[in-house]
mmCIF file of C-alpha atoms in Angstrom:
data_model
loop_
_atom_site.group_PDB
_atom_site.id
_atom_site.type_symbol
_atom_site.label_atom_id
_atom_site.label_comp_id
_atom_site.label_asym_id
_atom_site.label_seq_id
_atom_site.Cartn_x
_atom_site.Cartn_y
_atom_site.Cartn_z
ATOM 1 C CA UNK A 135 5.249 -0.860 67.994
ATOM 2 C CA UNK A 136 7.049 -1.728 71.498
ATOM 3 C CA UNK A 137 6.955 -5.191 72.866
ATOM 4 C CA UNK A 138 6.390 -5.822 76.440
ATOM 5 C CA UNK A 139 9.643 -6.628 78.364
ATOM 6 C CA UNK A 140 8.342 -9.751 79.641
ATOM 7 C CA UNK A 141 8.173 -11.248 76.132
ATOM 8 C CA UNK A 142 11.781 -10.581 75.461
ATOM 9 C CA UNK A 143 14.923 -12.562 76.457
ATOM 10 C CA UNK A 144 17.654 -10.787 78.198
ATOM 11 C CA UNK A 145 19.769 -10.633 75.355
ATOM 12 C CA UNK A 146 16.522 -8.686 73.541
ATOM 13 C CA UNK A 147 15.281 -11.636 71.425
ATOM 14 C CA UNK A 148 11.561 -12.203 71.678
ATOM 15 C CA UNK A 149 10.374 -15.056 73.732
ATOM 16 C CA UNK A 150 8.498 -17.975 72.203
ATOM 17 C CA UNK A 151 8.800 -21.645 70.777
ATOM 18 C CA UNK A 152 11.437 -22.347 68.114
ATOM 19 C CA UNK A 153 8.666 -24.147 66.077
ATOM 20 C CA UNK A 154 6.406 -20.946 66.066
ATOM 21 C CA UNK A 155 9.382 -18.857 65.118
ATOM 22 C CA UNK A 156 10.263 -21.167 62.211
ATOM 23 C CA UNK A 157 6.706 -21.119 60.871
ATOM 24 C CA UNK A 158 6.691 -17.338 61.123
ATOM 25 C CA UNK A 159 10.244 -17.115 59.366
ATOM 26 C CA UNK A 160 8.699 -19.657 56.565
ATOM 27 C CA UNK A 161 5.758 -17.346 55.900
ATOM 28 C CA UNK A 162 7.691 -14.241 55.687
ATOM 29 C CA UNK A 163 10.120 -15.853 53.282
ATOM 30 C CA UNK A 164 7.360 -16.927 51.010
ATOM 31 C CA UNK A 165 5.884 -13.479 50.984
ATOM 32 C CA UNK A 166 9.432 -12.124 50.347
ATOM 33 C CA UNK A 167 9.940 -14.426 47.295
ATOM 34 C CA UNK A 168 6.356 -13.748 45.844
ATOM 35 C CA UNK A 169 6.956 -10.027 46.254
ATOM 36 C CA UNK A 170 10.430 -10.105 44.429
ATOM 37 C CA UNK A 171 8.960 -12.355 41.618
ATOM 38 C CA UNK A 172 6.285 -9.810 40.802
ATOM 39 C CA UNK A 173 8.825 -6.784 40.880
ATOM 40 C CA UNK A 174 10.993 -8.774 38.484
ATOM 41 C CA UNK A 175 8.241 -9.597 35.920
ATOM 42 C CA UNK A 176 8.637 -7.264 32.809
ATOM 43 C CA UNK A 177 6.228 -4.337 32.929
ATOM 44 C CA UNK A 178 5.704 -4.277 29.133
ATOM 45 C CA UNK A 179 4.496 -7.866 29.012
ATOM 46 C CA UNK A 180 1.046 -7.962 27.332
ATOM 47 C CA UNK A 181 -1.960 -8.968 29.460
ATOM 48 C CA UNK A 182 -3.009 -12.636 29.689
ATOM 49 C CA UNK A 183 -5.173 -13.921 26.811
ATOM 50 C CA UNK A 184 -8.027 -14.642 29.247
ATOM 51 C CA UNK A 185 -8.263 -10.928 30.326
ATOM 52 C CA UNK A 186 -11.609 -9.383 29.137
ATOM 53 C CA UNK A 187 -11.153 -6.498 26.589
ATOM 54 C CA UNK A 188 -11.880 -3.006 28.059
ATOM 55 C CA UNK A 189 -15.481 -1.750 27.345
ATOM 56 C CA UNK A 190 -15.822 1.048 24.726
ATOM 57 C CA UNK A 191 -17.144 4.200 25.927
ATOM 58 C CA UNK A 192 -18.270 7.383 24.319
ATOM 59 C CA UNK A 193 -15.010 9.013 24.610
ATOM 60 C CA UNK A 194 -12.989 5.838 23.642
ATOM 61 C CA UNK A 195 -14.487 4.205 20.459
ATOM 62 C CA UNK A 196 -14.162 0.534 19.751
ATOM 63 C CA UNK A 197 -11.221 -0.477 17.737
ATOM 64 C CA UNK A 198 -11.690 -0.487 14.040
ATOM 65 C CA UNK A 199 -9.473 -2.372 11.429
ATOM 66 C CA UNK A 200 -7.066 -0.123 9.665
ATOM 67 C CA UNK A 201 -6.579 -0.060 5.938
ATOM 68 C CA UNK A 202 -4.724 -3.071 4.450
ATOM 69 C CA UNK A 203 -0.981 -2.365 3.941
ATOM 70 C CA UNK A 204 0.596 -3.281 0.678
ATOM 71 C CA UNK A 205 3.324 -5.722 1.074
ATOM 72 C CA UNK A 206 6.609 -4.423 1.482
ATOM 73 C CA UNK A 207 9.130 -4.598 -1.501
ATOM 74 C CA UNK A 208 11.846 -7.129 -1.262
ATOM 75 C CA UNK A 209 14.855 -5.904 0.386
ATOM 76 C CA UNK A 210 17.617 -4.908 -1.954
ATOM 77 C CA UNK A 211 20.230 -7.760 -2.726
ATOM 78 C CA UNK A 212 23.035 -7.627 -0.388
ATOM 79 C CA UNK A 213 26.494 -7.271 -1.522
ATOM 80 C CA UNK A 214 27.656 -10.056 -4.033
ATOM 81 C CA UNK A 215 23.880 -11.164 -4.553
ATOM 82 C CA UNK A 216 23.113 -11.272 -8.187
ATOM 83 C CA UNK A 217 20.799 -8.212 -9.425
ATOM 84 C CA UNK A 218 17.464 -8.878 -10.873
ATOM 85 C CA UNK A 219 17.708 -9.194 -14.847
ATOM 86 C CA UNK A 220 16.611 -6.127 -16.726
ATOM 87 C CA UNK A 221 13.987 -6.640 -19.168
ATOM 88 C CA UNK A 222 15.110 -4.902 -22.776
ATOM 89 C CA UNK A 223 12.657 -3.077 -24.956
ATOM 90 C CA UNK A 224 13.046 -3.161 -28.707
ATOM 91 C CA UNK A 225 11.635 -1.272 -31.705
ATOM 92 C CA UNK A 226 9.283 -3.237 -33.844
ATOM 93 C CA UNK A 227 10.478 -3.544 -37.490
ATOM 94 C CA UNK A 228 7.723 -5.824 -38.657
ATOM 95 C CA UNK A 229 9.158 -7.553 -41.554
ATOM 96 C CA UNK A 230 11.735 -5.116 -42.434
ATOM 97 C CA UNK A 231 15.586 -5.484 -42.231
ATOM 98 C CA UNK A 232 17.278 -2.244 -41.438
ATOM 99 C CA UNK A 233 20.755 -1.210 -41.428
ATOM 100 C CA UNK A 234 22.876 -1.867 -38.143
ATOM 101 C CA UNK A 235 22.862 1.982 -37.386
ATOM 102 C CA UNK A 236 18.900 2.373 -37.715
ATOM 103 C CA UNK A 237 18.252 -0.611 -35.675
ATOM 104 C CA UNK A 238 20.537 0.658 -32.978
ATOM 105 C CA UNK A 239 19.138 4.002 -32.853
ATOM 106 C CA UNK A 240 15.601 2.612 -32.905
ATOM 107 C CA UNK A 241 16.209 0.121 -30.194
ATOM 108 C CA UNK A 242 18.015 2.660 -27.868
ATOM 109 C CA UNK A 243 15.298 5.257 -28.405
ATOM 110 C CA UNK A 244 12.591 2.568 -27.267
ATOM 111 C CA UNK A 245 14.712 1.020 -24.528
ATOM 112 C CA UNK A 246 15.777 4.499 -23.051
ATOM 113 C CA UNK A 247 12.395 6.054 -23.619
ATOM 114 C CA UNK A 248 14.279 9.013 -25.452
ATOM 115 C CA UNK A 249 11.383 9.712 -27.556
ATOM 116 C CA UNK A 250 9.015 10.119 -24.801
ATOM 117 C CA UNK A 251 5.312 9.669 -25.842
ATOM 118 C CA UNK A 252 5.954 10.969 -29.178
ATOM 119 C CA UNK A 253 6.396 9.164 -32.576
ATOM 120 C CA UNK A 254 9.915 9.211 -34.138
ATOM 121 C CA UNK A 255 11.478 9.438 -37.423
ATOM 122 C CA UNK A 256 15.003 8.094 -38.068
ATOM 123 C CA UNK A 257 16.686 9.899 -41.300
ATOM 124 C CA UNK A 258 19.284 7.637 -42.650
ATOM 125 C CA UNK A 259 21.402 9.781 -44.747
ATOM 126 C CA UNK A 260 23.930 7.194 -45.936
ATOM 127 C CA UNK A 261 20.867 5.262 -47.322
ATOM 128 C CA UNK A 262 18.740 8.100 -48.180
ATOM 129 C CA UNK A 263 15.590 6.747 -46.328
ATOM 130 C CA UNK A 264 13.307 7.827 -43.511
ATOM 131 C CA UNK A 265 11.895 5.282 -41.120
ATOM 132 C CA UNK A 266 8.840 6.366 -39.231
ATOM 133 C CA UNK A 267 7.830 4.723 -35.909
ATOM 134 C CA UNK A 268 4.630 5.334 -33.766
ATOM 135 C CA UNK A 269 4.719 6.282 -30.082
ATOM 136 C CA UNK A 270 4.938 2.691 -29.191
ATOM 137 C CA UNK A 271 8.112 2.199 -31.124
ATOM 138 C CA UNK A 272 6.373 -0.038 -33.986
ATOM 139 C CA UNK A 273 7.506 0.782 -37.505
ATOM 140 C CA UNK A 274 4.850 2.607 -39.361
ATOM 141 C CA UNK A 275 6.426 2.855 -42.853
ATOM 142 C CA UNK A 276 9.902 3.640 -44.555
ATOM 143 C CA UNK A 277 10.392 5.538 -47.523
ATOM 144 C CA UNK A 278 13.235 7.061 -49.727
ATOM 145 C CA UNK A 279 13.932 10.748 -49.215
ATOM 146 C CA UNK A 280 16.036 13.432 -50.786
ATOM 147 C CA UNK A 281 18.683 15.028 -48.890
ATOM 148 C CA UNK A 282 21.186 17.981 -48.645
ATOM 149 C CA UNK A 283 23.546 17.857 -51.792
ATOM 150 C CA UNK A 284 26.743 18.136 -49.494
ATOM 151 C CA UNK A 285 28.286 15.503 -47.317
ATOM 152 C CA UNK A 286 28.351 16.589 -43.693
ATOM 153 C CA UNK A 287 26.704 16.720 -40.362
ATOM 154 C CA UNK A 288 27.140 20.127 -39.094
ATOM 155 C CA UNK A 289 25.264 23.328 -40.196
ATOM 156 C CA UNK A 290 27.364 26.334 -41.120
ATOM 157 C CA UNK A 291 26.946 29.100 -38.410
ATOM 158 C CA UNK A 292 24.281 31.665 -39.481
ATOM 159 C CA UNK A 293 22.933 29.304 -42.607
ATOM 160 C CA UNK A 294 19.350 30.036 -41.461
ATOM 161 C CA UNK A 295 19.842 33.620 -42.312
ATOM 162 C CA UNK A 296 21.343 33.185 -45.670
ATOM 163 C CA UNK A 297 19.358 33.665 -48.711
ATOM 164 C CA UNK A 298 19.320 30.622 -50.822
ATOM 165 C CA UNK A 299 21.159 32.343 -53.747
ATOM 166 C CA UNK A 300 24.271 32.955 -51.276
ATOM 167 C CA UNK A 301 24.274 29.303 -49.976
ATOM 168 C CA UNK A 302 27.582 27.603 -51.263
ATOM 169 C CA UNK A 303 27.675 23.932 -52.532
ATOM 170 C CA UNK A 304 29.380 22.714 -49.490
ATOM 171 C CA UNK A 305 27.098 24.475 -46.967
ATOM 172 C CA UNK A 306 24.057 22.288 -48.446
ATOM 173 C CA UNK A 307 24.245 19.866 -45.539
ATOM 174 C CA UNK A 308 21.442 18.027 -43.666
ATOM 175 C CA UNK A 309 22.611 18.356 -40.114
ATOM 176 C CA UNK A 310 22.718 15.375 -37.926
ATOM 177 C CA UNK A 311 21.193 15.517 -34.633
ATOM 178 C CA UNK A 312 18.053 15.114 -32.382
ATOM 179 C CA UNK A 313 15.413 17.360 -33.271
ATOM 180 C CA UNK A 314 11.730 17.942 -32.056
ATOM 181 C CA UNK A 315 9.392 18.262 -34.924
ATOM 182 C CA UNK A 316 7.245 21.386 -35.200
ATOM 183 C CA UNK A 317 4.613 22.044 -37.774
ATOM 184 C CA UNK A 318 4.728 25.225 -39.521
ATOM 185 C CA UNK A 319 4.613 26.943 -42.916
ATOM 186 C CA UNK A 320 7.298 28.146 -45.414
ATOM 187 C CA UNK A 321 7.420 31.595 -47.033
ATOM 188 C CA UNK A 322 4.896 30.318 -49.559
ATOM 189 C CA UNK A 323 2.397 29.363 -47.093
ATOM 190 C CA UNK A 324 2.852 25.787 -47.657
ATOM 191 C CA UNK A 325 2.551 23.413 -44.624
ATOM 192 C CA UNK A 326 5.846 21.748 -43.564
ATOM 193 C CA UNK A 327 7.389 20.256 -40.482
ATOM 194 C CA UNK A 328 10.519 22.036 -39.119
ATOM 195 C CA UNK A 329 13.363 19.896 -38.204
ATOM 196 C CA UNK A 330 15.131 23.136 -37.002
ATOM 197 C CA UNK A 331 13.681 26.431 -37.631
ATOM 198 C CA UNK A 332 16.988 28.111 -36.782
ATOM 199 C CA UNK A 333 18.956 26.092 -39.166
ATOM 200 C CA UNK A 334 15.978 26.566 -41.842
ATOM 201 C CA UNK A 335 15.814 22.771 -42.178
ATOM 202 C CA UNK A 336 12.515 21.095 -42.663
ATOM 203 C CA UNK A 337 10.676 17.975 -43.853
ATOM 204 C CA UNK A 338 8.084 18.401 -46.688
ATOM 205 C CA UNK A 339 6.684 17.325 -49.790
ATOM 206 C CA UNK A 340 8.964 16.822 -52.859
ATOM 207 C CA UNK A 341 8.643 19.918 -54.901
ATOM 208 C CA UNK A 342 9.577 19.314 -58.699
ATOM 209 C CA UNK A 343 9.797 22.810 -59.493
ATOM 210 C CA UNK A 344 13.197 22.822 -61.381
ATOM 211 C CA UNK A 345 12.641 20.288 -64.085
ATOM 212 C CA UNK A 346 16.388 19.627 -64.703
ATOM 213 C CA UNK A 347 16.970 18.543 -60.993
ATOM 214 C CA UNK A 348 14.571 15.409 -61.575
ATOM 215 C CA UNK A 349 13.571 15.220 -58.157
ATOM 216 C CA UNK A 350 10.811 12.803 -58.533
ATOM 217 C CA UNK A 351 13.010 10.351 -60.742
ATOM 218 C CA UNK A 352 15.558 10.585 -58.059
ATOM 219 C CA UNK A 353 13.126 9.415 -55.420
ATOM 220 C CA UNK A 354 12.033 6.561 -57.567
ATOM 221 C CA UNK A 355 15.532 5.278 -58.253
ATOM 222 C CA UNK A 356 16.750 2.123 -56.723
ATOM 223 C CA UNK A 357 19.883 3.782 -55.535
ATOM 224 C CA UNK A 358 20.592 6.408 -52.960
ATOM 225 C CA UNK A 359 23.525 7.821 -54.900
ATOM 226 C CA UNK A 360 21.326 10.304 -56.683
ATOM 227 C CA UNK A 361 19.179 11.307 -53.668
ATOM 228 C CA UNK A 362 21.456 14.207 -52.663
ATOM 229 C CA UNK A 363 19.985 17.378 -54.353
ATOM 230 C CA UNK A 364 18.533 19.661 -51.690
ATOM 231 C CA UNK A 365 19.880 22.736 -49.810
ATOM 232 C CA UNK A 366 19.439 20.600 -46.453
ATOM 233 C CA UNK A 367 15.948 20.037 -46.256
ATOM 234 C CA UNK A 368 14.458 16.487 -46.292
ATOM 235 C CA UNK A 369 12.077 15.878 -49.351
ATOM 236 C CA UNK A 370 9.418 13.212 -48.905
ATOM 237 C CA UNK A 371 7.090 11.491 -51.237
ATOM 238 C CA UNK A 372 3.904 13.418 -51.389
ATOM 239 C CA UNK A 373 1.440 10.553 -50.207
ATOM 240 C CA UNK A 374 3.846 9.749 -47.334
ATOM 241 C CA UNK A 375 4.110 13.389 -46.169
ATOM 242 C CA UNK A 376 0.338 14.079 -46.448
ATOM 243 C CA UNK A 377 -1.068 10.747 -45.357
ATOM 244 C CA UNK A 378 1.122 9.264 -42.793
ATOM 245 C CA UNK A 379 4.014 11.664 -41.625
ATOM 246 C CA UNK A 380 2.350 14.931 -41.106
ATOM 247 C CA UNK A 381 -0.872 13.429 -39.507
ATOM 248 C CA UNK A 382 1.275 11.654 -36.885
ATOM 249 C CA UNK A 383 3.310 14.941 -36.057
ATOM 250 C CA UNK A 384 -0.073 16.771 -35.592
ATOM 251 C CA UNK A 385 -1.475 14.062 -33.521
ATOM 252 C CA UNK A 386 1.272 12.943 -31.100
ATOM 253 C CA UNK A 387 4.387 14.848 -32.088
ATOM 254 C CA UNK A 388 7.529 13.410 -33.290
ATOM 255 C CA UNK A 389 11.372 13.235 -32.376
ATOM 256 C CA UNK A 390 13.604 13.400 -35.397
ATOM 257 C CA UNK A 391 16.827 11.469 -35.317
ATOM 258 C CA UNK A 392 19.105 12.484 -38.292
ATOM 259 C CA UNK A 393 21.888 9.838 -38.156
ATOM 260 C CA UNK A 394 25.370 11.169 -38.928
ATOM 261 C CA UNK A 395 27.498 10.356 -41.791
ATOM 262 C CA UNK A 396 30.959 11.598 -40.795
ATOM 263 C CA UNK A 397 30.870 10.088 -37.028
ATOM 264 C CA UNK A 398 29.244 7.383 -35.206
ATOM 265 C CA UNK A 399 25.619 7.182 -34.036
ATOM 266 C CA UNK A 400 27.170 6.785 -30.441
ATOM 267 C CA UNK A 401 29.180 9.943 -30.552
ATOM 268 C CA UNK A 402 26.220 11.711 -31.853
ATOM 269 C CA UNK A 403 23.287 10.557 -29.652
ATOM 270 C CA UNK A 404 24.994 8.490 -26.803
ATOM 271 C CA UNK A 405 23.082 5.554 -28.112
ATOM 272 C CA UNK A 406 23.827 1.757 -27.170
ATOM 273 C CA UNK A 407 23.255 -1.681 -28.293
ATOM 274 C CA UNK A 408 20.370 -3.429 -27.016
ATOM 275 C CA UNK A 409 21.117 -7.130 -27.296
ATOM 276 C CA UNK A 410 18.470 -9.289 -28.961
ATOM 277 C CA UNK A 411 17.882 -12.893 -28.351
ATOM 278 C CA UNK A 412 18.253 -15.220 -31.289
ATOM 279 C CA UNK A 413 14.722 -15.826 -31.832
ATOM 280 C CA UNK A 414 14.050 -12.219 -31.921
ATOM 281 C CA UNK A 415 16.813 -11.069 -34.356
ATOM 282 C CA UNK A 416 14.810 -11.876 -37.592
ATOM 283 C CA UNK A 417 11.621 -10.234 -36.395
ATOM 284 C CA UNK A 418 11.848 -7.388 -33.877
ATOM 285 C CA UNK A 419 9.363 -7.111 -31.175
ATOM 286 C CA UNK A 420 7.886 -3.721 -30.188
ATOM 287 C CA UNK A 421 7.986 -2.383 -26.713
ATOM 288 C CA UNK A 422 5.534 -3.489 -24.210
#
């Protein structure tokens, strides 16, 4: 816009009173400050609380609450912070007092979950006994057993293919290790539980077929010294096999831990000790 020449001073400044120009300058200054304040305000600030919410339309449905979120897990402890205590799990021995190696392997199996959802049996060759636990790790029953005549933990290669008449005295071992029980039958059609089909080692009823072997008397004796008589199989009392062991294997399956006698259980299984508190040493507590 052009100004008339009679409204300007000779130096080009507009004519008018100083007061009027001061008012005009004050108004322009206030406008400038307000304008700059609005420009400097953050643009991601939420609207005022008194603002009315937008009205829902057919294309914009009203807001609905979302699903309730589970609380977040606590953040992991930082460096140097104490870790949360781990709760150990134990096998339940009821009122029984097992040898140290039986207790360690049973507790380790339960604490580590090595037996899975199956029952498990521990064959203690040194003491010629079998300890049977249910799938929760609670002792069901323990019983004497007959074992391989020879001391040793390793089967001779190809022993499963040998006729019994050709098995040498030093080869009649019950091999140590972890085995998965498998129901089966022997060459006579009798039901058995295979410890290892390839090694021809099974758990079955005691068979007093050879009178001179006195197998029933050996089972009933109070010492394990005369319980080494078999070719390697584990002979069990008839009632225990038929009423307890075989039904459990058929219902939930079983893991068989045959303890070694020439090396440690930790070398054999990689087991570990599960420390028990003083109040639990006398009576073991089952897994949760």
